[in-house]
C-alpha positions in Angstrom: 0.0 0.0 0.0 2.8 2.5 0.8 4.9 1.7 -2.4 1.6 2.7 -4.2 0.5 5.5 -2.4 4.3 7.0 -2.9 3.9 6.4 -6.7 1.3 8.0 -7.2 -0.8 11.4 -7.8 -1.7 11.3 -3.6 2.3 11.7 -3.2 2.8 14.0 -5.6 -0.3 16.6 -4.3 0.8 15.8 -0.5 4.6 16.9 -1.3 3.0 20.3 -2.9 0.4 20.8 -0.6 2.7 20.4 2.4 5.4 22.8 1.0 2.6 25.4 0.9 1.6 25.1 4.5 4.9 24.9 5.8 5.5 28.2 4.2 2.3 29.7 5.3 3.3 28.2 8.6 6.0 30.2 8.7 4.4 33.2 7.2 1.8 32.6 10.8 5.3 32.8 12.8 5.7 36.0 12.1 2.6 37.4 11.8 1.2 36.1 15.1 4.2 37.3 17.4 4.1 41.0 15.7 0.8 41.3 16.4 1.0 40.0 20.0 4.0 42.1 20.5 3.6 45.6 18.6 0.0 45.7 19.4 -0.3 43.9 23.0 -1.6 40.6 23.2 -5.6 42.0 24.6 -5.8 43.5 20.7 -4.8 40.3 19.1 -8.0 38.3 21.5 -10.3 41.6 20.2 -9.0 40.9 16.6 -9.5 36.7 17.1 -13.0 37.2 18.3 -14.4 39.3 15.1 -11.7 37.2 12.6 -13.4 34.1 13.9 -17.2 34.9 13.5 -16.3 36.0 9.8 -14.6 32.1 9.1 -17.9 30.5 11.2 -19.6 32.5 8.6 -17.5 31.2 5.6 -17.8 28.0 6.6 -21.5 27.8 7.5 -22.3 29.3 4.1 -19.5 27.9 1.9 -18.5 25.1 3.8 -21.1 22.6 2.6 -20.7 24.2 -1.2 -17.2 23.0 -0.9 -17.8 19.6 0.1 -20.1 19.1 -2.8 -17.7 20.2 -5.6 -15.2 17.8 -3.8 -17.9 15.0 -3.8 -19.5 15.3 -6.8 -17.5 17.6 -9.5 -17.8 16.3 -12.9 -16.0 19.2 -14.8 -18.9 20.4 -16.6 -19.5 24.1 -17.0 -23.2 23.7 -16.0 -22.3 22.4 -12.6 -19.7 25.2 -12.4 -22.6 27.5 -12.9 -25.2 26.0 -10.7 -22.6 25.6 -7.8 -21.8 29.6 -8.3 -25.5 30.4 -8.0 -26.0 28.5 -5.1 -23.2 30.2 -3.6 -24.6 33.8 -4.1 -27.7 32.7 -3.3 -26.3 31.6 0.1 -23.5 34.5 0.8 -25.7 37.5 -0.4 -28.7 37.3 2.7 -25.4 35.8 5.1 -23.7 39.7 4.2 -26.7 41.3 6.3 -26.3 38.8 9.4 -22.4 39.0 9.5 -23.2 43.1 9.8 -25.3 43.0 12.5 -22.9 40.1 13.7 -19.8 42.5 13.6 -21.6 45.6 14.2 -22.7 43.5 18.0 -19.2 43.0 18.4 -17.2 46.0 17.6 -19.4 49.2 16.9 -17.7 50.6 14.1 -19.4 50.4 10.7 -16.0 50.8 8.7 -14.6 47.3 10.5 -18.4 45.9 9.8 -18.2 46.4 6.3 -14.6 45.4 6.0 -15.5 42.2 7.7 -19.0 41.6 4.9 -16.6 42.4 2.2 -13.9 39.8 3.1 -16.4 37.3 3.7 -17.7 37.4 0.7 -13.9 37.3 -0.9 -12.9 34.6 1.4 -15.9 32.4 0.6 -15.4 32.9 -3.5 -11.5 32.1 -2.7 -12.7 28.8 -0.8 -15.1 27.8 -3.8 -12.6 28.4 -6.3 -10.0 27.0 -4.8 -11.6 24.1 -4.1 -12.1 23.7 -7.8 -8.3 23.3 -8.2 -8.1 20.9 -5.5 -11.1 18.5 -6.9 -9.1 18.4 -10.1 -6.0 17.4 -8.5 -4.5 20.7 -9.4 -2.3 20.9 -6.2 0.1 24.3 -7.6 -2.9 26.6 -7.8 -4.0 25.6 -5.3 -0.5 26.4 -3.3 -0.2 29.6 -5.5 -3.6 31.3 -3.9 -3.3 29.9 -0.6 0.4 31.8 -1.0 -0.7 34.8 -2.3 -2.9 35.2 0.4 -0.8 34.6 3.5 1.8 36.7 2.0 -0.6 39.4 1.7 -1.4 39.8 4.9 1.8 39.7 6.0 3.5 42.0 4.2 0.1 44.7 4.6 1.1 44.0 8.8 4.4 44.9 7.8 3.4 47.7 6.4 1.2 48.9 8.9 3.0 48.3 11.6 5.0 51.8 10.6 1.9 53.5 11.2 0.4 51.5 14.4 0.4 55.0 16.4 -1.9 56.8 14.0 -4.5 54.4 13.1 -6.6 52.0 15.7 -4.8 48.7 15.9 -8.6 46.6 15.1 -8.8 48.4 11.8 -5.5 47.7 10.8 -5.5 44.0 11.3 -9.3 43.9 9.3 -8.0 45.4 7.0 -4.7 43.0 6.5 -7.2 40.6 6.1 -9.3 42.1 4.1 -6.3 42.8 1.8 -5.2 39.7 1.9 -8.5 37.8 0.6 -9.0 41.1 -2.2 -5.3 40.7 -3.9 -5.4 36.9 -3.7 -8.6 36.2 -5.6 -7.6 38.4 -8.5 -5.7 35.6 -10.3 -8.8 32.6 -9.8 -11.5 36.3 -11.2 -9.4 36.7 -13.9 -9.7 33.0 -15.1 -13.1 32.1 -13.8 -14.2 36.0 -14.5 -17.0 34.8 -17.2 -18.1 31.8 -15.9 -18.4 33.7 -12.1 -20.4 36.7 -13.9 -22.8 34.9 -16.0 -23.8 32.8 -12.6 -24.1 35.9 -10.8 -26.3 38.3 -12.9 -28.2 35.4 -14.4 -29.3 35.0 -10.7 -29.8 38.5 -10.8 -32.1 38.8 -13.4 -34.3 36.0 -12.8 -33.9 36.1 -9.7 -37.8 35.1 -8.0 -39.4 32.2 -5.7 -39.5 30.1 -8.4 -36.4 30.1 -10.0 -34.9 29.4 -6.7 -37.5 26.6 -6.3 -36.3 25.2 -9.4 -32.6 26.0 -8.8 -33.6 23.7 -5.8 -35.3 20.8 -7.4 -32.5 20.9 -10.2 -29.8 20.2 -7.3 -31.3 18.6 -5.0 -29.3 16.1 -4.1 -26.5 18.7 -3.4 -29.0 20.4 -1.1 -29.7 17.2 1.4 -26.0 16.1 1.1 -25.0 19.5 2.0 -27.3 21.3 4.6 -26.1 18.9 7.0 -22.4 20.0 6.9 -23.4 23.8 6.4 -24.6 23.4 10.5 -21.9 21.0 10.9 -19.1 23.4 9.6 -20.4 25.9 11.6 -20.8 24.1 14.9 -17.0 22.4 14.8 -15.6 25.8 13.7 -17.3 27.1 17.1 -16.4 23.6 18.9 -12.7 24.8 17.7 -13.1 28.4 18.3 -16.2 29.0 21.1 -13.8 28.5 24.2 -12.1 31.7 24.0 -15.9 33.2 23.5 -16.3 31.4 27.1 -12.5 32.9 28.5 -13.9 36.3 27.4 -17.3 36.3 29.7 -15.4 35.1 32.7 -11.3 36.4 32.0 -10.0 39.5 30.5 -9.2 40.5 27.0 -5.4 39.9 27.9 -6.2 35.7 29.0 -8.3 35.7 25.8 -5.3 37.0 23.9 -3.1 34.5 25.5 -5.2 31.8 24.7 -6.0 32.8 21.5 -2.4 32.9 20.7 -1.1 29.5 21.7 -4.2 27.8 20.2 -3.7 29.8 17.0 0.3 29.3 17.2 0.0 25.4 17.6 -3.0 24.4 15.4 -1.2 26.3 12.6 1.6 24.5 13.0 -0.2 20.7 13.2 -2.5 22.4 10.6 0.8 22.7 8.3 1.6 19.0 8.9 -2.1 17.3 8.8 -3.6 19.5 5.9 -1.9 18.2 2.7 -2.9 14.8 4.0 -6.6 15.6 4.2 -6.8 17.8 1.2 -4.5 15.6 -1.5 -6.2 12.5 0.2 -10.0 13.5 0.2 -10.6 13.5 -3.7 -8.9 10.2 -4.5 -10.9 8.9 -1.7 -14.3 10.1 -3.6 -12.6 9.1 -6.9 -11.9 5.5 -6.0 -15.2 5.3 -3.9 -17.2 6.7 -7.0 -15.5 4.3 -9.0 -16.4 1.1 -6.7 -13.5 0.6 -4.9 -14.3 1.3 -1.5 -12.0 -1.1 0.0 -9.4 0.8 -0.9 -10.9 4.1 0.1 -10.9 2.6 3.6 -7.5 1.2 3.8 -6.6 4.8 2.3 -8.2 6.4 5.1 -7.0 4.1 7.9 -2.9 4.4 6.1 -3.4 8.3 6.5 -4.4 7.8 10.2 -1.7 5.7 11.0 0.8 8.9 9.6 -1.1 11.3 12.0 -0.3 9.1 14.6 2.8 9.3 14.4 3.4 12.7 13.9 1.8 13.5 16.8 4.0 11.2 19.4 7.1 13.4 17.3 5.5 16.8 17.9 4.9 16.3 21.3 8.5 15.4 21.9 8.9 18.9 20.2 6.7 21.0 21.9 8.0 19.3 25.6 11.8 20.2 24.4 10.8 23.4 23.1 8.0 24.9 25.6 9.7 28.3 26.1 10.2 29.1 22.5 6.8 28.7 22.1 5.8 31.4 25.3 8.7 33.7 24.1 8.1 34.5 20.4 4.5 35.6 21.3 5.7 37.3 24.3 3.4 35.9 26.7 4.1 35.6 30.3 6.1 32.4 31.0 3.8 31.0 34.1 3.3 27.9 34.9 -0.4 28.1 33.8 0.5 29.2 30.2 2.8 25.9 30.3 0.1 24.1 30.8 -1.9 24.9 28.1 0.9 23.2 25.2 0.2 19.5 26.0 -3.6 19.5 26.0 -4.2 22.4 23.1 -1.3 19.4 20.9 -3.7 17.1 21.9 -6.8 18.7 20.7 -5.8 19.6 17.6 -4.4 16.5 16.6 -7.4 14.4 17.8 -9.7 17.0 15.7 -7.0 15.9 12.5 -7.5 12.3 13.2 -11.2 12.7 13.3 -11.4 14.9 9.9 -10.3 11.3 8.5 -12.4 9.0 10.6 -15.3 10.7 9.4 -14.5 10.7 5.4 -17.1 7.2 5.6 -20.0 8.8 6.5 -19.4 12.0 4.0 -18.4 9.0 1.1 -21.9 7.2 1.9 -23.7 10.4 2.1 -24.9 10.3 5.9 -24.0 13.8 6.7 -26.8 14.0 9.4 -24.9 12.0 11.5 -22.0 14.1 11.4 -23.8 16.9 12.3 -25.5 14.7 15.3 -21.9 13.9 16.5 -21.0 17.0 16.4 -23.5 18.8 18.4 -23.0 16.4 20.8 -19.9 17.7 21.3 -20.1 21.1 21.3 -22.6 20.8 24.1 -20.2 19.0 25.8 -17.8 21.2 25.5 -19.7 24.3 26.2 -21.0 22.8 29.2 -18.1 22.0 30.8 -16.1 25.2 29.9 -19.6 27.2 31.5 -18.8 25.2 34.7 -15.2 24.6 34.8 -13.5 27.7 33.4 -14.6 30.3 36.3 -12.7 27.5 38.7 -9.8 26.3 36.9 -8.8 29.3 34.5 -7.8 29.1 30.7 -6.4 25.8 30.9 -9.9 24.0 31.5 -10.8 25.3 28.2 -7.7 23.3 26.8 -8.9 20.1 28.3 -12.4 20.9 27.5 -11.7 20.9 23.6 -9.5 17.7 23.5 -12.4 15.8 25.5 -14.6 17.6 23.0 -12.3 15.9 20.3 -12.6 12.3 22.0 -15.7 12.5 21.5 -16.8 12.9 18.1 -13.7 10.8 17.2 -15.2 8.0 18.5 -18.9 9.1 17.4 -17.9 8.8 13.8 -15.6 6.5 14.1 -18.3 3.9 15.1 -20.7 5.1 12.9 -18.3 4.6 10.0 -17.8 0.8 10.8 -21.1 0.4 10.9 -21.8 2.0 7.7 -18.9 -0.2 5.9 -20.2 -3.8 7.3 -23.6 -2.9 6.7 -22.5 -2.0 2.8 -20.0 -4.4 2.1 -22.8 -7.4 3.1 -25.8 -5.7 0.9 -23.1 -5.3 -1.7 
């Protein structure tokens, strides 16, 4: 199974996939420690709270739309065009909730329409994208996801000349605005006609029933994907609704702190994991669609067995290397913010391993219980963070999200044994 999997087009997407992270990785290494240290680490937890609520949006409105194009891409221009009307039809009413969203969160309607403007952006960057990826097209991928990153870098640069005359929240919305604006020029310029005949064909016959028949016509998109829209929503809160919790009960500053290491680490096992996930996902579909779902599942369970084992190496990392970690963000050095490496490692790589456990269900269509799973685990994780967090501190929260983890891993992973036996007898 190796010998193949190194021979082939998986290899080949992983090795160009994982060079893109690792230099977005390091792009996050320098970004995350100037903001915590030119503009105090309290602004960076102000910035994380409004960043995050536009990527819940993204990926409650695109999310789903992404998964289908993965799933179900047959390189026709008419799906092209019924999967870009669907997405307008989804991100256009989403704009007016995100501004009263933003607007709740920071009272300043410059930031609030920064923040509809790069959701938008970001959302047609994910679909796009994700286009490249479902055609195995790994270097445009890595060129946008590059373009992007660099972006905002290079505008916090910038800015940081400046960070005395203009409010340090605007700045970073509008690095990341930037960054989503400059980066999706290449994918308009290429898509451009395809994009604008979707949109103002919408546009003009726009009415109940052309949506009702833009309905009917993709159905099958629709049930497959209404499920994940919830359930990208929900797991991007499971991943990001502690801090929400830090903020009722702590100060901006824990919040920043927090924020910071979470951000710091999951990039980092993000960089790692990723290319696995995304080079491995459409050759899963491609060889399921095709009838081989054996080897679909011993794909899966290969790629879980690598996870594994980079998690017993980065642990060994992060225990040699704990201070580095504290001092490039300059956070206090306590024994409390020590505390939070092991369990945040944890977390994050569980929440990798079960991104793969539950590639069954999404390959057999049973999205629901996906979303089921997770609920059950954001509840959980809530719950205990509600309860535990005023007692304990920050570092509950780290312990709340890797038993939130646990969890659905073992949710889905049982329900995707269940769903193989049951097929492989009918079959």
């Amino acid at each position: 199974m190796l010998k193949r999997i190194k021979s082939s087009l998986f290899f080949k997407n992983f090795s160009i996939y994982f060079i893109g992270l690792l230099i977005s990785g390091l792009i996050s290494f320098v970004t995350i420690p100037i903001i915590t240290q030119k503009y105090t680490v309290a602004v960076y937890g102000k910035f994380s709270l409004i960043q995050n609520v536009i990527l819940i949006l993204i990926s409650f409105g695109g999310g789903w739309i992404n998964q289908c194009v993965i799933r179900f891409n047959d390189n026709s221009t008419g799906f092209k065009i019924n999967i870009y009307q669907i997405f307008f039809t989804v991100f256009i009413p989403l704009s007016l909730i995100s501004l009263f969203i933003i607007l709740f969160l920071n009272n300043n309607i410059f930031i609030a329409v920064l923040s509809i403007s790069t959701f938008i952006l970001g959302g047609l960057s994910a679909l796009g994208i994700v286009f490249y990826q479902s055609n195995f097209k790994a270097g445009q991928t890595l060129a946008l996801n590059l373009i992007r990153a660099s972006i905002f870098a290079g505008t916090l640069l910038f800015f940081v000349l400046f960070r005395d005359k203009i409010d340090n929240i605007f700045i970073l919305i509008v690095c990341f605005f930037l960054s989503f604006a400059i980066s999706i020029l290449p994918l308009l310029k290429k898509e451009f006609k395809i994009i604008n005949q979707s949109f103002f064909t919408l546009i003009r016959r726009f009415d109940k029933r052309y949506i009702s028949n833009l309905y009917i016509e993709n159905k099958r998109y629709f049930d497959y994907g209404w499920p994940l829209a919830l359930w990208f929503t929900i797991s991007t809160i499971l991943n990001v609704g502690d801090r929400y919790v830090i903020n009722m009960f702590e100060t901006s500053y824990k919040v920043g702190v927090y924020s910071s290491i979470y951000d710091i680490l999951s990039k980092s096992i993000t960089m790692i994991c990723s290319p696995i996930l995304i080079a491995g996902f459409p050759m899963m579909s491609r060889k399921f669609n095709e009838g081989r779902q054996n080897e679909a599942l011993k794909l899966i369970c290969y790629l879980l067995i690598v996870e594994i084992t980079l998690l017993v190496f980065t642990i060994f990392f992060v225990g040699i290397f704990k201070e580095f970690f504290l001092n490039i963000l300059g956070v206090e050095k306590s024994a409390e913010n020590f505390r939070l490496l092991i369990p945040l490692v944890f977390s994050v790589f569980l929440w990798q391993f079960a991104m793969l456990a539950h590639k069954p269900l999404e390959l057999y269509e049973d999205t629901k219980f996906m979303l089921f799973a997770v609920i059950v685990s954001v509840v959980c994780n809530f719950g205990l963070n509600m309860f535990f967090i005023p007692k304990f501190g920050i570092v509950f929260a780290a312990y709340s999200s890797m038993l939130a983890s646990v969890l659905y891993l073992l949710l889905v992973t049982a329900k995707g044994f269940i769903l193989f036996k049951k097929n492989k007898i009918s079959s």
